[in-house]
GROMACS .gro file of C-alpha atoms in nm:
model
  411
    1UNK     CA    1   9.050   4.266  15.080
    2UNK     CA    2   8.860   4.571  14.966
    3UNK     CA    3   8.615   4.499  15.245
    4UNK     CA    4   8.876   4.482  15.503
    5UNK     CA    5   8.983   4.840  15.375
    6UNK     CA    6   8.634   4.992  15.376
    7UNK     CA    7   8.554   4.834  15.722
    8UNK     CA    8   8.874   4.984  15.879
    9UNK     CA    9   8.793   5.323  15.708
   10UNK     CA   10   8.457   5.345  15.869
   11UNK     CA   11   8.622   5.355  16.189
   12UNK     CA   12   8.929   5.580  16.116
   13UNK     CA   13   8.692   5.843  15.937
   14UNK     CA   14   8.456   5.837  16.217
   15UNK     CA   15   8.727   5.899  16.466
   16UNK     CA   16   8.860   6.196  16.257
   17UNK     CA   17   8.523   6.363  16.202
   18UNK     CA   18   8.444   6.305  16.584
   19UNK     CA   19   8.789   6.478  16.666
   20UNK     CA   20   8.714   6.770  16.442
   21UNK     CA   21   8.360   6.813  16.594
   22UNK     CA   22   8.485   6.787  16.951
   23UNK     CA   23   8.803   7.024  16.905
   24UNK     CA   24   8.640   7.274  16.662
   25UNK     CA   25   8.283   7.264  16.740
   26UNK     CA   26   8.284   7.188  17.123
   27UNK     CA   27   8.069   6.880  17.068
   28UNK     CA   28   8.216   6.711  17.387
   29UNK     CA   29   7.968   6.414  17.387
   30UNK     CA   30   8.029   6.293  17.016
   31UNK     CA   31   8.276   6.007  17.148
   32UNK     CA   32   8.002   5.901  17.410
   33UNK     CA   33   7.746   5.903  17.097
   34UNK     CA   34   7.977   5.667  16.889
   35UNK     CA   35   8.034   5.426  17.182
   36UNK     CA   36   7.670   5.398  17.266
   37UNK     CA   37   7.580   5.358  16.900
   38UNK     CA   38   7.834   5.053  16.870
   39UNK     CA   39   7.668   4.879  17.153
   40UNK     CA   40   7.310   4.956  17.025
   41UNK     CA   41   7.387   4.844  16.680
   42UNK     CA   42   7.560   4.517  16.797
   43UNK     CA   43   7.242   4.438  17.015
   44UNK     CA   44   7.014   4.530  16.704
   45UNK     CA   45   7.203   4.320  16.466
   46UNK     CA   46   7.156   4.006  16.682
   47UNK     CA   47   6.812   4.038  16.859
   48UNK     CA   48   6.617   4.250  16.590
   49UNK     CA   49   6.781   4.097  16.267
   50UNK     CA   50   6.964   3.786  16.292
   51UNK     CA   51   6.739   3.590  16.540
   52UNK     CA   52   6.388   3.676  16.353
   53UNK     CA   53   6.583   3.597  16.030
   54UNK     CA   54   6.623   3.264  16.159
   55UNK     CA   55   6.261   3.174  16.138
   56UNK     CA   56   6.204   3.339  15.812
   57UNK     CA   57   6.505   3.176  15.627
   58UNK     CA   58   6.404   2.844  15.786
   59UNK     CA   59   6.061   2.844  15.642
   60UNK     CA   60   6.169   2.964  15.292
   61UNK     CA   61   6.491   2.740  15.247
   62UNK     CA   62   6.246   2.435  15.347
   63UNK     CA   63   6.016   2.534  15.087
   64UNK     CA   64   6.303   2.579  14.829
   65UNK     CA   65   6.464   2.231  14.937
   66UNK     CA   66   6.116   2.070  14.836
   67UNK     CA   67   6.137   2.233  14.506
   68UNK     CA   68   6.494   2.130  14.451
   69UNK     CA   69   6.409   1.772  14.503
   70UNK     CA   70   6.096   1.791  14.311
   71UNK     CA   71   6.315   1.895  14.000
   72UNK     CA   72   6.255   2.254  13.975
   73UNK     CA   73   6.625   2.336  13.886
   74UNK     CA   74   6.653   2.059  13.636
   75UNK     CA   75   6.292   2.193  13.492
   76UNK     CA   76   6.441   2.538  13.466
   77UNK     CA   77   6.750   2.391  13.288
   78UNK     CA   78   6.558   2.228  13.022
   79UNK     CA   79   6.338   2.561  12.974
   80UNK     CA   80   6.657   2.800  12.935
   81UNK     CA   81   6.889   2.557  12.798
   82UNK     CA   82   6.834   2.656  12.413
   83UNK     CA   83   6.894   3.015  12.500
   84UNK     CA   84   7.190   2.987  12.698
   85UNK     CA   85   7.338   2.748  12.439
   86UNK     CA   86   7.318   3.057  12.204
   87UNK     CA   87   7.529   3.285  12.450
   88UNK     CA   88   7.799   3.008  12.488
   89UNK     CA   89   7.884   2.931  12.122
   90UNK     CA   90   8.240   2.814  12.218
   91UNK     CA   91   8.112   2.515  12.438
   92UNK     CA   92   8.059   2.239  12.214
   93UNK     CA   93   7.730   2.067  12.210
   94UNK     CA   94   7.683   1.788  12.459
   95UNK     CA   95   7.988   1.901  12.654
   96UNK     CA   96   7.950   1.874  13.051
   97UNK     CA   97   7.993   2.260  13.086
   98UNK     CA   98   7.648   2.327  12.927
   99UNK     CA   99   7.449   2.132  13.184
  100UNK     CA  100   7.658   2.271  13.476
  101UNK     CA  101   7.633   2.635  13.372
  102UNK     CA  102   7.260   2.611  13.317
  103UNK     CA  103   7.200   2.444  13.642
  104UNK     CA  104   7.401   2.730  13.801
  105UNK     CA  105   7.172   2.976  13.643
  106UNK     CA  106   6.851   2.776  13.750
  107UNK     CA  107   6.958   2.761  14.092
  108UNK     CA  108   7.051   3.143  14.107
  109UNK     CA  109   6.688   3.205  13.977
  110UNK     CA  110   6.525   3.040  14.248
  111UNK     CA  111   6.765   3.199  14.517
  112UNK     CA  112   6.957   2.877  14.608
  113UNK     CA  113   7.298   2.993  14.681
  114UNK     CA  114   7.406   2.683  14.848
  115UNK     CA  115   7.342   2.492  14.542
  116UNK     CA  116   7.426   2.767  14.275
  117UNK     CA  117   7.787   2.822  14.394
  118UNK     CA  118   7.921   2.447  14.391
  119UNK     CA  119   7.747   2.420  14.029
  120UNK     CA  120   7.914   2.741  13.918
  121UNK     CA  121   8.236   2.621  14.016
  122UNK     CA  122   8.216   2.309  13.838
  123UNK     CA  123   8.101   2.485  13.523
  124UNK     CA  124   8.408   2.719  13.567
  125UNK     CA  125   8.640   2.425  13.611
  126UNK     CA  126   8.485   2.268  13.296
  127UNK     CA  127   8.520   2.588  13.086
  128UNK     CA  128   8.860   2.615  13.185
  129UNK     CA  129   8.934   2.273  13.023
  130UNK     CA  130   8.821   2.424  12.690
  131UNK     CA  131   9.030   2.746  12.746
  132UNK     CA  132   9.354   2.726  12.530
  133UNK     CA  133   9.499   3.007  12.723
  134UNK     CA  134   9.484   2.907  13.111
  135UNK     CA  135   9.587   3.260  13.221
  136UNK     CA  136   9.353   3.453  13.057
  137UNK     CA  137   8.975   3.440  13.067
  138UNK     CA  138   8.779   3.276  12.764
  139UNK     CA  139   8.476   3.443  12.616
  140UNK     CA  140   8.242   3.192  12.777
  141UNK     CA  141   8.416   3.237  13.116
  142UNK     CA  142   8.334   3.617  13.066
  143UNK     CA  143   7.971   3.564  12.982
  144UNK     CA  144   7.933   3.323  13.271
  145UNK     CA  145   8.076   3.581  13.518
  146UNK     CA  146   7.876   3.886  13.387
  147UNK     CA  147   7.548   3.693  13.392
  148UNK     CA  148   7.639   3.583  13.762
  149UNK     CA  149   7.725   3.939  13.873
  150UNK     CA  150   7.396   4.087  13.725
  151UNK     CA  151   7.205   3.891  13.990
  152UNK     CA  152   6.963   3.689  13.772
  153UNK     CA  153   6.723   3.595  14.043
  154UNK     CA  154   6.327   3.572  14.052
  155UNK     CA  155   6.298   3.521  14.406
  156UNK     CA  156   6.497   3.761  14.650
  157UNK     CA  157   6.461   3.580  14.954
  158UNK     CA  158   6.692   3.756  15.187
  159UNK     CA  159   6.541   4.096  15.091
  160UNK     CA  160   6.192   3.991  15.159
  161UNK     CA  161   6.272   3.830  15.472
  162UNK     CA  162   6.451   4.136  15.619
  163UNK     CA  163   6.176   4.372  15.493
  164UNK     CA  164   5.933   4.154  15.708
  165UNK     CA  165   6.182   4.146  16.038
  166UNK     CA  166   6.214   4.533  15.990
  167UNK     CA  167   5.823   4.581  15.999
  168UNK     CA  168   5.729   4.665  15.654
  169UNK     CA  169   5.363   4.668  15.606
  170UNK     CA  170   5.389   4.474  15.301
  171UNK     CA  171   5.718   4.289  15.257
  172UNK     CA  172   5.691   4.207  14.917
  173UNK     CA  173   5.592   4.520  14.751
  174UNK     CA  174   5.933   4.549  14.622
  175UNK     CA  175   5.913   4.203  14.456
  176UNK     CA  176   5.799   4.336  14.118
  177UNK     CA  177   6.019   4.622  14.122
  178UNK     CA  178   6.335   4.399  14.185
  179UNK     CA  179   6.238   4.179  13.930
  180UNK     CA  180   6.223   4.463  13.664
  181UNK     CA  181   6.575   4.616  13.800
  182UNK     CA  182   6.741   4.267  13.778
  183UNK     CA  183   6.639   4.198  13.440
  184UNK     CA  184   6.760   4.533  13.334
  185UNK     CA  185   7.099   4.438  13.479
  186UNK     CA  186   7.102   4.106  13.315
  187UNK     CA  187   7.005   4.225  12.977
  188UNK     CA  188   7.283   4.488  12.987
  189UNK     CA  189   7.534   4.223  13.087
  190UNK     CA  190   7.417   4.000  12.765
  191UNK     CA  191   7.420   4.267  12.516
  192UNK     CA  192   7.750   4.439  12.617
  193UNK     CA  193   7.928   4.114  12.633
  194UNK     CA  194   7.740   3.986  12.336
  195UNK     CA  195   7.840   4.276  12.097
  196UNK     CA  196   8.213   4.251  12.245
  197UNK     CA  197   8.230   3.876  12.157
  198UNK     CA  198   8.017   3.948  11.810
  199UNK     CA  199   7.766   3.669  11.907
  200UNK     CA  200   7.452   3.633  11.691
  201UNK     CA  201   7.216   3.819  11.906
  202UNK     CA  202   6.990   3.855  11.613
  203UNK     CA  203   6.939   3.460  11.626
  204UNK     CA  204   6.573   3.372  11.643
  205UNK     CA  205   6.615   3.190  11.978
  206UNK     CA  206   6.791   3.483  12.121
  207UNK     CA  207   6.535   3.731  11.990
  208UNK     CA  208   6.238   3.530  12.101
  209UNK     CA  209   6.383   3.508  12.463
  210UNK     CA  210   6.508   3.857  12.502
  211UNK     CA  211   6.230   4.036  12.284
  212UNK     CA  212   5.977   3.844  12.483
  213UNK     CA  213   6.087   3.907  12.820
  214UNK     CA  214   6.148   4.288  12.735
  215UNK     CA  215   5.801   4.298  12.594
  216UNK     CA  216   5.650   4.153  12.890
  217UNK     CA  217   5.853   4.375  13.120
  218UNK     CA  218   5.753   4.692  12.917
  219UNK     CA  219   5.383   4.607  12.923
  220UNK     CA  220   5.385   4.545  13.313
  221UNK     CA  221   5.552   4.890  13.349
  222UNK     CA  222   5.320   5.040  13.105
  223UNK     CA  223   5.021   4.906  13.280
  224UNK     CA  224   5.141   5.018  13.609
  225UNK     CA  225   5.220   5.384  13.479
  226UNK     CA  226   4.833   5.397  13.415
  227UNK     CA  227   4.742   5.338  13.757
  228UNK     CA  228   4.720   5.560  14.059
  229UNK     CA  229   4.936   5.516  14.347
  230UNK     CA  230   4.677   5.317  14.567
  231UNK     CA  231   4.590   5.093  14.268
  232UNK     CA  232   4.949   5.039  14.173
  233UNK     CA  233   5.034   4.915  14.527
  234UNK     CA  234   4.733   4.689  14.535
  235UNK     CA  235   4.799   4.535  14.194
  236UNK     CA  236   5.164   4.506  14.288
  237UNK     CA  237   5.084   4.334  14.618
  238UNK     CA  238   4.840   4.080  14.449
  239UNK     CA  239   5.086   4.000  14.180
  240UNK     CA  240   5.367   3.947  14.405
  241UNK     CA  241   5.191   3.754  14.676
  242UNK     CA  242   5.028   3.540  14.429
  243UNK     CA  243   5.344   3.450  14.238
  244UNK     CA  244   5.521   3.349  14.568
  245UNK     CA  245   5.219   3.159  14.682
  246UNK     CA  246   5.229   2.986  14.345
  247UNK     CA  247   5.565   2.891  14.379
  248UNK     CA  248   5.526   2.719  14.721
  249UNK     CA  249   5.211   2.544  14.583
  250UNK     CA  250   5.399   2.412  14.290
  251UNK     CA  251   5.689   2.294  14.466
  252UNK     CA  252   5.475   2.089  14.710
  253UNK     CA  253   5.238   1.958  14.421
  254UNK     CA  254   5.563   1.881  14.212
  255UNK     CA  255   5.726   1.686  14.528
  256UNK     CA  256   5.394   1.486  14.581
  257UNK     CA  257   5.387   1.401  14.189
  258UNK     CA  258   5.754   1.278  14.201
  259UNK     CA  259   5.684   1.113  14.552
  260UNK     CA  260   5.916   1.310  14.737
  261UNK     CA  261   5.869   1.305  15.121
  262UNK     CA  262   5.791   1.693  15.129
  263UNK     CA  263   5.784   1.726  15.501
  264UNK     CA  264   6.130   1.549  15.525
  265UNK     CA  265   6.267   1.778  15.248
  266UNK     CA  266   6.117   2.072  15.414
  267UNK     CA  267   6.313   1.996  15.729
  268UNK     CA  268   6.630   1.946  15.559
  269UNK     CA  269   6.608   2.269  15.377
  270UNK     CA  270   6.515   2.425  15.678
  271UNK     CA  271   6.823   2.308  15.871
  272UNK     CA  272   7.029   2.504  15.603
  273UNK     CA  273   6.814   2.800  15.672
  274UNK     CA  274   6.912   2.795  16.031
  275UNK     CA  275   7.274   2.751  15.952
  276UNK     CA  276   7.282   3.030  15.683
  277UNK     CA  277   7.116   3.271  15.928
  278UNK     CA  278   7.375   3.184  16.227
  279UNK     CA  279   7.676   3.201  15.978
  280UNK     CA  280   7.585   3.580  15.888
  281UNK     CA  281   7.566   3.695  16.237
  282UNK     CA  282   7.962   3.781  16.262
  283UNK     CA  283   7.945   3.955  15.938
  284UNK     CA  284   7.631   4.148  16.000
  285UNK     CA  285   7.744   4.257  16.333
  286UNK     CA  286   8.080   4.390  16.225
  287UNK     CA  287   7.946   4.575  15.936
  288UNK     CA  288   7.655   4.719  16.113
  289UNK     CA  289   7.886   4.832  16.387
  290UNK     CA  290   8.135   5.004  16.141
  291UNK     CA  291   7.836   5.164  15.952
  292UNK     CA  292   7.667   5.270  16.303
  293UNK     CA  293   7.991   5.406  16.423
  294UNK     CA  294   8.036   5.609  16.066
  295UNK     CA  295   7.678   5.759  16.103
  296UNK     CA  296   7.696   5.847  16.465
  297UNK     CA  297   8.009   6.066  16.403
  298UNK     CA  298   7.807   6.259  16.141
  299UNK     CA  299   8.034   6.124  15.852
  300UNK     CA  300   7.745   5.944  15.679
  301UNK     CA  301   7.531   6.279  15.682
  302UNK     CA  302   7.813   6.464  15.546
  303UNK     CA  303   7.866   6.227  15.266
  304UNK     CA  304   7.501   6.197  15.162
  305UNK     CA  305   7.413   6.568  15.194
  306UNK     CA  306   7.713   6.645  14.969
  307UNK     CA  307   7.570   6.413  14.711
  308UNK     CA  308   7.237   6.563  14.768
  309UNK     CA  309   7.351   6.889  14.710
  310UNK     CA  310   7.507   6.810  14.392
  311UNK     CA  311   7.200   6.664  14.249
  312UNK     CA  312   6.988   6.925  14.395
  313UNK     CA  313   7.211   7.179  14.209
  314UNK     CA  314   7.109   7.043  13.871
  315UNK     CA  315   6.736   7.031  13.960
  316UNK     CA  316   6.711   6.632  14.046
  317UNK     CA  317   6.504   6.481  14.340
  318UNK     CA  318   6.722   6.378  14.597
  319UNK     CA  319   6.529   6.137  14.809
  320UNK     CA  320   6.713   5.826  14.648
  321UNK     CA  321   7.041   5.947  14.782
  322UNK     CA  322   6.992   5.805  15.130
  323UNK     CA  323   6.986   5.477  14.952
  324UNK     CA  324   7.298   5.508  14.767
  325UNK     CA  325   7.534   5.372  15.000
  326UNK     CA  326   7.409   5.025  14.929
  327UNK     CA  327   7.447   5.078  14.580
  328UNK     CA  328   7.805   5.171  14.622
  329UNK     CA  329   7.877   4.869  14.867
  330UNK     CA  330   7.702   4.601  14.665
  331UNK     CA  331   7.982   4.521  14.400
  332UNK     CA  332   8.240   4.496  14.685
  333UNK     CA  333   8.058   4.296  14.930
  334UNK     CA  334   7.740   4.105  14.969
  335UNK     CA  335   7.739   4.147  15.352
  336UNK     CA  336   7.834   4.514  15.358
  337UNK     CA  337   7.547   4.586  15.102
  338UNK     CA  338   7.312   4.383  15.324
  339UNK     CA  339   7.418   4.584  15.627
  340UNK     CA  340   7.391   4.911  15.453
  341UNK     CA  341   7.028   4.793  15.334
  342UNK     CA  342   6.924   4.690  15.705
  343UNK     CA  343   7.090   5.034  15.817
  344UNK     CA  344   6.910   5.241  15.577
  345UNK     CA  345   6.563   5.084  15.665
  346UNK     CA  346   6.650   5.111  16.013
  347UNK     CA  347   6.711   5.476  16.003
  348UNK     CA  348   6.462   5.572  15.729
  349UNK     CA  349   6.185   5.318  15.779
  350UNK     CA  350   6.145   5.008  15.601
  351UNK     CA  351   5.848   5.158  15.412
  352UNK     CA  352   6.015   5.488  15.327
  353UNK     CA  353   6.151   5.559  14.986
  354UNK     CA  354   6.512   5.519  15.068
  355UNK     CA  355   6.428   5.191  15.263
  356UNK     CA  356   6.247   5.039  14.957
  357UNK     CA  357   6.509   5.155  14.718
  358UNK     CA  358   6.773   5.022  14.927
  359UNK     CA  359   6.624   4.663  14.909
  360UNK     CA  360   6.583   4.723  14.521
  361UNK     CA  361   6.948   4.794  14.510
  362UNK     CA  362   7.038   4.491  14.704
  363UNK     CA  363   6.843   4.275  14.451
  364UNK     CA  364   6.918   4.442  14.127
  365UNK     CA  365   7.293   4.342  14.117
  366UNK     CA  366   7.555   4.097  14.270
  367UNK     CA  367   7.884   4.153  14.439
  368UNK     CA  368   8.109   4.165  14.106
  369UNK     CA  369   8.433   4.157  14.271
  370UNK     CA  370   8.386   3.874  14.496
  371UNK     CA  371   8.230   3.678  14.227
  372UNK     CA  372   8.511   3.734  13.992
  373UNK     CA  373   8.766   3.661  14.239
  374UNK     CA  374   8.583   3.339  14.353
  375UNK     CA  375   8.541   3.198  14.018
  376UNK     CA  376   8.851   3.296  13.847
  377UNK     CA  377   9.055   3.239  14.157
  378UNK     CA  378   8.921   2.874  14.139
  379UNK     CA  379   9.072   2.794  13.808
  380UNK     CA  380   9.378   3.035  13.824
  381UNK     CA  381   9.271   3.279  13.577
  382UNK     CA  382   9.477   3.599  13.617
  383UNK     CA  383   9.394   3.832  13.312
  384UNK     CA  384   9.019   3.894  13.331
  385UNK     CA  385   8.999   4.092  13.004
  386UNK     CA  386   8.669   4.305  13.013
  387UNK     CA  387   8.491   4.092  13.277
  388UNK     CA  388   8.534   4.361  13.557
  389UNK     CA  389   8.395   4.635  13.329
  390UNK     CA  390   8.100   4.402  13.220
  391UNK     CA  391   7.998   4.335  13.572
  392UNK     CA  392   8.022   4.693  13.674
  393UNK     CA  393   7.823   4.816  13.391
  394UNK     CA  394   7.560   4.559  13.481
  395UNK     CA  395   7.565   4.689  13.836
  396UNK     CA  396   7.539   5.057  13.713
  397UNK     CA  397   7.257   4.959  13.463
  398UNK     CA  398   7.071   4.766  13.766
  399UNK     CA  399   7.111   5.061  14.003
  400UNK     CA  400   6.980   5.325  13.750
  401UNK     CA  401   6.689   5.097  13.670
  402UNK     CA  402   6.612   5.058  14.041
  403UNK     CA  403   6.579   5.427  14.089
  404UNK     CA  404   6.350   5.487  13.802
  405UNK     CA  405   6.134   5.196  13.898
  406UNK     CA  406   6.137   5.316  14.267
  407UNK     CA  407   5.981   5.656  14.140
  408UNK     CA  408   5.736   5.478  13.924
  409UNK     CA  409   5.611   5.247  14.190
  410UNK     CA  410   5.657   5.457  14.529
  411UNK     CA  411   5.665   5.814  14.393
   0.00000   0.00000   0.00000
């Protein structure tokens, strides 16, 4: 519903701004610019984004399917299971919800959205069985939603694919920055909800996991901060591409060891990649046209210029402002934020500061309101308590981390 109002607002505001420019400033060509922009943007969305995305998503979804059949999700579940057990003390040991929620997180980490959502819905239903007040979100359900909205992922497939399509010299150069930003958002969600629920966050297992990952991220950031810009870009490229290649090779070897028909698995996954790419065409066309009309009218420039003046007045660098629409849209709509990211890269350049930062915003958090509506709606929970606040706080932390990391990596 929120996305519906935002989309309509794009056109209404664009019309009002265009009318003012025409009547008061004599810009009689503004309406022609808006109509031309709508046609050009629709053609761009299909020909330059969606069709090339078919190939990239087909490739990667094929590899992900190999990993799924090779047992990557189950392997990750066994590794992170003890840690997540400490975050959900209200779920009895051996209850089916434990396995379902860990499988959901493992699938999310690998970017397997098609597998993660059904598992998440099952986990929510199982937790609802344990919930004594069916109208009100339980502690376990709130922690589950907070972690999902913090975008706990290690392979941002769509972001990397769209950077490649839009001509980025090194599409994976945002890979490490996204991991850092999404870790900050996830850590914020855990700490906030953990303190609200008075969990034993100083338990050895929790400290070992959070402390170990935090130290690793801090060491990575410190190391990169000692490098000059060229060396930093080179190191980031090598690490990012090596990790992604390592994932592919591991999945293939794991499939062979488990006697999976890897080519058949690849083809099955590739079919899903094609279906996913085609499925987003109407959403992407609609949002990009709305954003294009909003920008062509001059309304987008008025918005970003106003924000930039505010930050400039207090002496802050304002290069991040052009990427802010992606961050503002992200809690409301995944497709809307994706369209904002594409529009930013299209307008400013895939390798521009704003273009890279918009990708980091896209990967650092998830669609808070959609996720809460989906999962709570599936079990009839109406009183969400502090779930929305936890999700938005994680979004804010991820956005701030993305800005800080963007300046570290890309100046």
